[in-house]
Tab-separated table of N, CA and C in Angstrom:
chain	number	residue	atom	x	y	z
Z	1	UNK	N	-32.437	39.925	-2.510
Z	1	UNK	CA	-31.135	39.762	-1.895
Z	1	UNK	C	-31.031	38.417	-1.167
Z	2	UNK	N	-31.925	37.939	-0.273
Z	2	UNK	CA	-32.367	36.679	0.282
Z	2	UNK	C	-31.972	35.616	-0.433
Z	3	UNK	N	-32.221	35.678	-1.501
Z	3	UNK	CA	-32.866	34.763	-2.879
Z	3	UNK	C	-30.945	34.499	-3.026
Z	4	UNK	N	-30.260	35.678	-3.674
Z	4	UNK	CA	-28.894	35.509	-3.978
Z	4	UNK	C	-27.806	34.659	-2.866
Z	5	UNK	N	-28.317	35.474	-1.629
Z	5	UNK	CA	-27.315	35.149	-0.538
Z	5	UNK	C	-27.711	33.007	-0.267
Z	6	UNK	N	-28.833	32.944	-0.754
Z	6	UNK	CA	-29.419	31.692	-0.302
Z	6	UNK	C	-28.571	31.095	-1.307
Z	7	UNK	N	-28.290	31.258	-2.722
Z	7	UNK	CA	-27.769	30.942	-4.178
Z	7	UNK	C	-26.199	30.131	-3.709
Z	8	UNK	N	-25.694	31.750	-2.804
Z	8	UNK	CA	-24.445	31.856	-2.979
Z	8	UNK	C	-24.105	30.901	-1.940
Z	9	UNK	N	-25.112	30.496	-0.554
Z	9	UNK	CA	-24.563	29.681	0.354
Z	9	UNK	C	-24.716	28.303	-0.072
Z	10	UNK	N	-25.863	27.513	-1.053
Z	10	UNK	CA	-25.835	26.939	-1.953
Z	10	UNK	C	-24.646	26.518	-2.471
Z	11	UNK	N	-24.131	27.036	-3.523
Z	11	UNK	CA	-22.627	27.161	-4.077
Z	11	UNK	C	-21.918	26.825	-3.287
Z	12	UNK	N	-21.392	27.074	-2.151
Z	12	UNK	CA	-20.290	27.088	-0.973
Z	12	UNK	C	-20.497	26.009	-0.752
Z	13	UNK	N	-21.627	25.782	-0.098
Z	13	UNK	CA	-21.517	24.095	0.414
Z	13	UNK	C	-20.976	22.819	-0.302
Z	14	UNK	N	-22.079	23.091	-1.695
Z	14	UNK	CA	-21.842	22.514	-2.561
Z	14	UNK	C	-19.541	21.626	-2.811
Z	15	UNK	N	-19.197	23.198	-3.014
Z	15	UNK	CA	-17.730	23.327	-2.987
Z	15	UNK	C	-16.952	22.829	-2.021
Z	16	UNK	N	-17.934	23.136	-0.622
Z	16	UNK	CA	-16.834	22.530	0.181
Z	16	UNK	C	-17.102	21.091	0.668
Z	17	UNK	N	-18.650	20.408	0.047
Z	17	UNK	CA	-18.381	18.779	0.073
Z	17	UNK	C	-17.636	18.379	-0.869
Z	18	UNK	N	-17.971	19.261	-2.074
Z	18	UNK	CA	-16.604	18.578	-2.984
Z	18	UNK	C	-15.531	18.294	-2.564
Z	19	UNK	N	-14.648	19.579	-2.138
Z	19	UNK	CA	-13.672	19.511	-1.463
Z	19	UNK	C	-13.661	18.660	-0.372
Z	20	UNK	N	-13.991	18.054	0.324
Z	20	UNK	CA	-14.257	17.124	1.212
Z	20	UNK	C	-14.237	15.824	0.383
Z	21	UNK	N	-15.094	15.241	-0.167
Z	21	UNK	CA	-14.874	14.080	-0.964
Z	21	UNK	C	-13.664	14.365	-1.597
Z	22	UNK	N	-13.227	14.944	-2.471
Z	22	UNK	CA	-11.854	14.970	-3.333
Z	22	UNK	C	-10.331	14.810	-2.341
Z	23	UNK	N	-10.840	15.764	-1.317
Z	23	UNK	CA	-9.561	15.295	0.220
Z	23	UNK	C	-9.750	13.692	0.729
Z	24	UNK	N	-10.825	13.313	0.797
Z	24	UNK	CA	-11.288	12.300	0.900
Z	24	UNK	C	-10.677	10.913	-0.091
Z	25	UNK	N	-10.873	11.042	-0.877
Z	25	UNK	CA	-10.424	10.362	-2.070
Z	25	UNK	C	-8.483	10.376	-1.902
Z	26	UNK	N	-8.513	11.485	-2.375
Z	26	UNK	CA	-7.035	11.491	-2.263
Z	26	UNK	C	-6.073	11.269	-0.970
Z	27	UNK	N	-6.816	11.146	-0.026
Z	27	UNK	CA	-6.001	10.104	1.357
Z	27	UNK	C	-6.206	8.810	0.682
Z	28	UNK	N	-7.336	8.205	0.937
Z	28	UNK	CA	-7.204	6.896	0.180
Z	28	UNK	C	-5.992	6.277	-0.707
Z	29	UNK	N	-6.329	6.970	-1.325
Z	29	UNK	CA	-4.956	6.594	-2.501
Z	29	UNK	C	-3.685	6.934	-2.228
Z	30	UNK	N	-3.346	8.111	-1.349
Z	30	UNK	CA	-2.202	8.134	-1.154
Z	30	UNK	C	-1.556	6.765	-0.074
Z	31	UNK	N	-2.634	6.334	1.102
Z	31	UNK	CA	-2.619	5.559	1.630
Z	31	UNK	C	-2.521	4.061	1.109
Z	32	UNK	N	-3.445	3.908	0.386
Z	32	UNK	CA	-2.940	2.881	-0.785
Z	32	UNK	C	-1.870	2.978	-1.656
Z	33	UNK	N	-1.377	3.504	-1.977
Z	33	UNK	CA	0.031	3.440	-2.747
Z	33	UNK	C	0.984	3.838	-1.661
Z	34	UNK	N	1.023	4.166	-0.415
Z	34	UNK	CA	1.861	3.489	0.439
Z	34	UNK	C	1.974	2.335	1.005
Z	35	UNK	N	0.611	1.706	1.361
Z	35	UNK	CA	0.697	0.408	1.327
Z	35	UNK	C	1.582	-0.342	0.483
Z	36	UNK	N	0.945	-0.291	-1.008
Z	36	UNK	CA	1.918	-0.778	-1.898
Z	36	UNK	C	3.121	-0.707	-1.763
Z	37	UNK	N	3.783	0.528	-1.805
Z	37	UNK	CA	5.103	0.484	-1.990
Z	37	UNK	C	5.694	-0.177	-0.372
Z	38	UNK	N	5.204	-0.694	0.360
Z	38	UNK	CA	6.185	-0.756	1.937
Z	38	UNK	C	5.755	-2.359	1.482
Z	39	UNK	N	4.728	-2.996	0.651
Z	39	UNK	CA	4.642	-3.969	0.338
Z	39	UNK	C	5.588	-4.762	-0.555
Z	40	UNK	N	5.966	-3.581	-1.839
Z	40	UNK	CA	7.043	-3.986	-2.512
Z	40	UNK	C	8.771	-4.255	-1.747
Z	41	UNK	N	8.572	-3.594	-0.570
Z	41	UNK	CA	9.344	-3.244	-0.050
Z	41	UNK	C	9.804	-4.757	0.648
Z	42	UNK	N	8.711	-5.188	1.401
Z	42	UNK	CA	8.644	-6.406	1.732
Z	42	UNK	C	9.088	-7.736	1.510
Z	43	UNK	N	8.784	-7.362	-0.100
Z	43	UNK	CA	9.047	-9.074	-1.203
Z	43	UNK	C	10.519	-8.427	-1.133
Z	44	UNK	N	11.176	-7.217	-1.431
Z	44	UNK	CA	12.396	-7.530	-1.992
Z	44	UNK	C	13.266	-8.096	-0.454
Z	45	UNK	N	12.841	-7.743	0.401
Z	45	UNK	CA	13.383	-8.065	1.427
Z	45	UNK	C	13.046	-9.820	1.267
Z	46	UNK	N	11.924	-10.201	1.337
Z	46	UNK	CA	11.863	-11.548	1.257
Z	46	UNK	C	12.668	-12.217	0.124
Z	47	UNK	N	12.742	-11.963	-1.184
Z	47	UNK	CA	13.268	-12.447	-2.058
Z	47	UNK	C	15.242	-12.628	-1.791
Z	48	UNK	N	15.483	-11.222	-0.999
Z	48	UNK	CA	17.053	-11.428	-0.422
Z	48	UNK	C	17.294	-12.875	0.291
Z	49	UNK	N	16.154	-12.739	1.594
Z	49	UNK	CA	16.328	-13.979	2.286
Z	49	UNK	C	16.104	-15.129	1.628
Z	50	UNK	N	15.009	-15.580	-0.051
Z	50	UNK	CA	15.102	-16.413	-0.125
Z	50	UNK	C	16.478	-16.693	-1.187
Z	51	UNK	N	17.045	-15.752	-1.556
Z	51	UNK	CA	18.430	-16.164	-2.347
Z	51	UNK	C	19.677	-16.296	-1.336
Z	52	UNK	N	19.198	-16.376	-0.173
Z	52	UNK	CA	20.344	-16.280	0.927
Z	52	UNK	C	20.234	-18.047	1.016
Z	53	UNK	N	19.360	-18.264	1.081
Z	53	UNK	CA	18.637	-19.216	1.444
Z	53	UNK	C	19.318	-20.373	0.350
Z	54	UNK	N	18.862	-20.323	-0.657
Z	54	UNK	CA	19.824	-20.761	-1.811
Z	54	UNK	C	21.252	-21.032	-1.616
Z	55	UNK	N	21.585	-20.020	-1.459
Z	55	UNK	CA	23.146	-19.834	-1.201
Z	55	UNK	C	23.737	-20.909	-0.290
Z	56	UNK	N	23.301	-20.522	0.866
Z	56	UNK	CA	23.347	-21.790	2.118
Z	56	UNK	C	22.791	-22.945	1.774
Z	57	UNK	N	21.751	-23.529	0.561
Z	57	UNK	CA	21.867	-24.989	0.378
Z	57	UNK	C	22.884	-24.896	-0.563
Z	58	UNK	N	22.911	-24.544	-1.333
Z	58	UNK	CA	24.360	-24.791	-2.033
Z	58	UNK	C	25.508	-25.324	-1.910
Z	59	UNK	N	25.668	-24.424	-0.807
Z	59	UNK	CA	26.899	-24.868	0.310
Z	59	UNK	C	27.001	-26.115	1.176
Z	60	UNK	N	25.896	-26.184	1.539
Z	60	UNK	CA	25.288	-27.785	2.059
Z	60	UNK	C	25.537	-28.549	0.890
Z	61	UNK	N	24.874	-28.758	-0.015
Z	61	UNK	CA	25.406	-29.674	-0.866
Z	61	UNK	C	26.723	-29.633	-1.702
Z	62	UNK	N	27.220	-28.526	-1.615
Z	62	UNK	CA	28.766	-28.596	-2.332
Z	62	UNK	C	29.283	-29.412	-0.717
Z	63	UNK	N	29.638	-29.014	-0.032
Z	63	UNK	CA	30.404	-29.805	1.239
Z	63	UNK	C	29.717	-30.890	1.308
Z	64	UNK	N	28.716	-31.383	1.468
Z	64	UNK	CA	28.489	-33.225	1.172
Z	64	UNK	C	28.859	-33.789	0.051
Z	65	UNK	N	28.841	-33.491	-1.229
Z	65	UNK	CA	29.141	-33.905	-2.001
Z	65	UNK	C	30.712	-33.975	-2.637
Z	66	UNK	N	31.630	-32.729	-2.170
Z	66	UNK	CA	33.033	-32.562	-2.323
Z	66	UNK	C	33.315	-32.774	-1.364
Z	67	UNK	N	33.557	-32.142	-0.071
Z	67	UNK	CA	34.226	-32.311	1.050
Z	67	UNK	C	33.909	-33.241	2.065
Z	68	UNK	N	32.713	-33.970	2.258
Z	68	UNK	CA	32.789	-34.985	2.666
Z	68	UNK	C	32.229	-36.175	1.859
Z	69	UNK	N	32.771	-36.137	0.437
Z	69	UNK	CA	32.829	-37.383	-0.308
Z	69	UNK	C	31.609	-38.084	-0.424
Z	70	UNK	N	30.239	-37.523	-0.127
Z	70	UNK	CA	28.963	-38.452	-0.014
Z	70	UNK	C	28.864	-38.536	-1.604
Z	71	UNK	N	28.113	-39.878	-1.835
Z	71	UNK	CA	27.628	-40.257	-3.569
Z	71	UNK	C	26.584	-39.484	-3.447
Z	72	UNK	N	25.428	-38.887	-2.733
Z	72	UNK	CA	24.293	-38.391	-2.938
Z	72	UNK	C	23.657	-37.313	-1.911
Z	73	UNK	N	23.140	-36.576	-1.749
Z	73	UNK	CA	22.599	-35.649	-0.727
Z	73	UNK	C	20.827	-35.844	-1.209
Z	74	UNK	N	20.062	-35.691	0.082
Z	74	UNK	CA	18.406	-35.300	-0.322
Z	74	UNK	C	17.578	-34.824	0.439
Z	75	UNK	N	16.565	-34.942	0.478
Z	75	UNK	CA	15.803	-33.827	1.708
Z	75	UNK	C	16.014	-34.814	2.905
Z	76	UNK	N	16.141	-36.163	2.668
Z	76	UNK	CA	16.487	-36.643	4.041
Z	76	UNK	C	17.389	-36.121	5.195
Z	77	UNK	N	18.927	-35.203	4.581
Z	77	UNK	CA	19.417	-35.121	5.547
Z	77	UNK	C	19.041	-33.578	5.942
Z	78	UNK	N	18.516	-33.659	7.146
Z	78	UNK	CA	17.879	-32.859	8.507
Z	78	UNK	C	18.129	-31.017	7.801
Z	79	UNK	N	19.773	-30.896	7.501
Z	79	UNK	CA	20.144	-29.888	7.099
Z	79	UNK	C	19.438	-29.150	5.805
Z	80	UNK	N	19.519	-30.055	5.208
Z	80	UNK	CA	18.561	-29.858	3.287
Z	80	UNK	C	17.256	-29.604	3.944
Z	81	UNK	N	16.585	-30.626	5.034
Z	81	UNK	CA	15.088	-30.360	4.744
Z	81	UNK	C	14.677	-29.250	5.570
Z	82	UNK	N	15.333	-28.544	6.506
Z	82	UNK	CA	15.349	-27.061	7.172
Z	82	UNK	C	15.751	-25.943	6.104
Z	83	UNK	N	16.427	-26.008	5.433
Z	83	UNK	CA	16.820	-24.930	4.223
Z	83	UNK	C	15.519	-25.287	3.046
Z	84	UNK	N	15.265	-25.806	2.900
Z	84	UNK	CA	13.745	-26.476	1.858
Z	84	UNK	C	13.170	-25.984	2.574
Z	85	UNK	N	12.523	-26.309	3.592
Z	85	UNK	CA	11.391	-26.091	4.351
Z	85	UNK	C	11.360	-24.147	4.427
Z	86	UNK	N	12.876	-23.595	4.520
Z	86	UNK	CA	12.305	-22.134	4.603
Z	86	UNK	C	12.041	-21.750	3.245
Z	87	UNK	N	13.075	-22.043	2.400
Z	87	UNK	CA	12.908	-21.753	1.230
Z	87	UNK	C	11.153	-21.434	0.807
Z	88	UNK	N	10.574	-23.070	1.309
Z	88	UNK	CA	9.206	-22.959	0.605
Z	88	UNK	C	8.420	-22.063	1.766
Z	89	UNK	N	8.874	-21.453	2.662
Z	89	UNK	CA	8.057	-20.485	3.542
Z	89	UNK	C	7.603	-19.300	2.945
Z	90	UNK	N	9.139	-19.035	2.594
Z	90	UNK	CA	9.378	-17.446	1.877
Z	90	UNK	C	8.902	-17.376	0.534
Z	91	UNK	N	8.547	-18.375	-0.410
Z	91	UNK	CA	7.899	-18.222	-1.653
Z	91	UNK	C	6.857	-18.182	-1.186
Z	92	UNK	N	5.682	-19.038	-0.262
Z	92	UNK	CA	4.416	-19.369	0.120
Z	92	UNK	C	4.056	-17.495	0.620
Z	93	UNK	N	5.297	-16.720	1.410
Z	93	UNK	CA	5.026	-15.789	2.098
Z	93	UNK	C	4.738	-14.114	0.859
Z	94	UNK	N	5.832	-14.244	0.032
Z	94	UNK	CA	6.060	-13.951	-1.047
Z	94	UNK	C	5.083	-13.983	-2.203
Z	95	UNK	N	4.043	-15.369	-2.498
Z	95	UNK	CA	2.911	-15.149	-3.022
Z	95	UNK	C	1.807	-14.431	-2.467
Z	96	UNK	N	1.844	-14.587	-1.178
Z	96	UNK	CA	0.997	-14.308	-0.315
Z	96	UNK	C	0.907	-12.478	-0.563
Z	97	UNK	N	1.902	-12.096	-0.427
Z	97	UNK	CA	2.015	-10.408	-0.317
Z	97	UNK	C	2.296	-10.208	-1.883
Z	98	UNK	N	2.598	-11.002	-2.510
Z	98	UNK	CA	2.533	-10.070	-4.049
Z	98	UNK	C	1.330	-10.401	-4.617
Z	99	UNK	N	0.244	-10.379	-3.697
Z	99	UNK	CA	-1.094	-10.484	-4.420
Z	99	UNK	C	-1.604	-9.300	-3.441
Z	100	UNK	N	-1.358	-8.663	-2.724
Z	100	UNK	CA	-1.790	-7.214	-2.377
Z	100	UNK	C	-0.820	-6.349	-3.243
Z	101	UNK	N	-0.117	-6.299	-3.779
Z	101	UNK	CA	0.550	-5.652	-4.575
Z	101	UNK	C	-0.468	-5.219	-5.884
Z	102	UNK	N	-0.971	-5.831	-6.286
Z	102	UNK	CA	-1.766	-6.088	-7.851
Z	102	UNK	C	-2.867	-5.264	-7.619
């Protein structure tokens, strides 16, 4: 009887480290694929700001170039090189986090 009951507590343990590693495991991953997704979550938010971003040089250079009649616009003027300068933030920021994504 010894012999069985020893078998059977054997077994149990066995089952319930499994169960332990397998709970184990599966936080992980659920935790990781939340990461991910609040990550994806991230770029699209970044990608808004950098097409916002766009938008507003656009506008900078349509009004220098139509409405106040300039022959040329470039990163020289102050306005362009602050809208550039974020622009290249949010891609730099944007590579940055879509490589925890992968």
């Amino acid at each position: 009887m010894n012999d069985f009951l020893g078998k059977m507590k054997t077994l149990v343990d066995q089952g319930v480290d499994a169960s332990q590693k397998a709970l184990s495991k599966a936080g992980s991953k659920i935790q990781e694929l939340g990461d991910k997704g609040i990550t994806k979550i991230e770029l699209t938010r970044l990608e808004s700001q950098s097409k916002k971003c766009f938008e507003r040089l656009g506008l900078i250079v349509y009004d220098n170039l139509a409405c106040k009649q300039k022959a040329s616009v470039g990163v020289k003027n102050a306005e362009i090189a602050s809208v550039i300068a974020e622009i290249e933030h949010l891609k730099a920021e944007m590579e940055r986090r879509s490589q925890n994504v992968s």
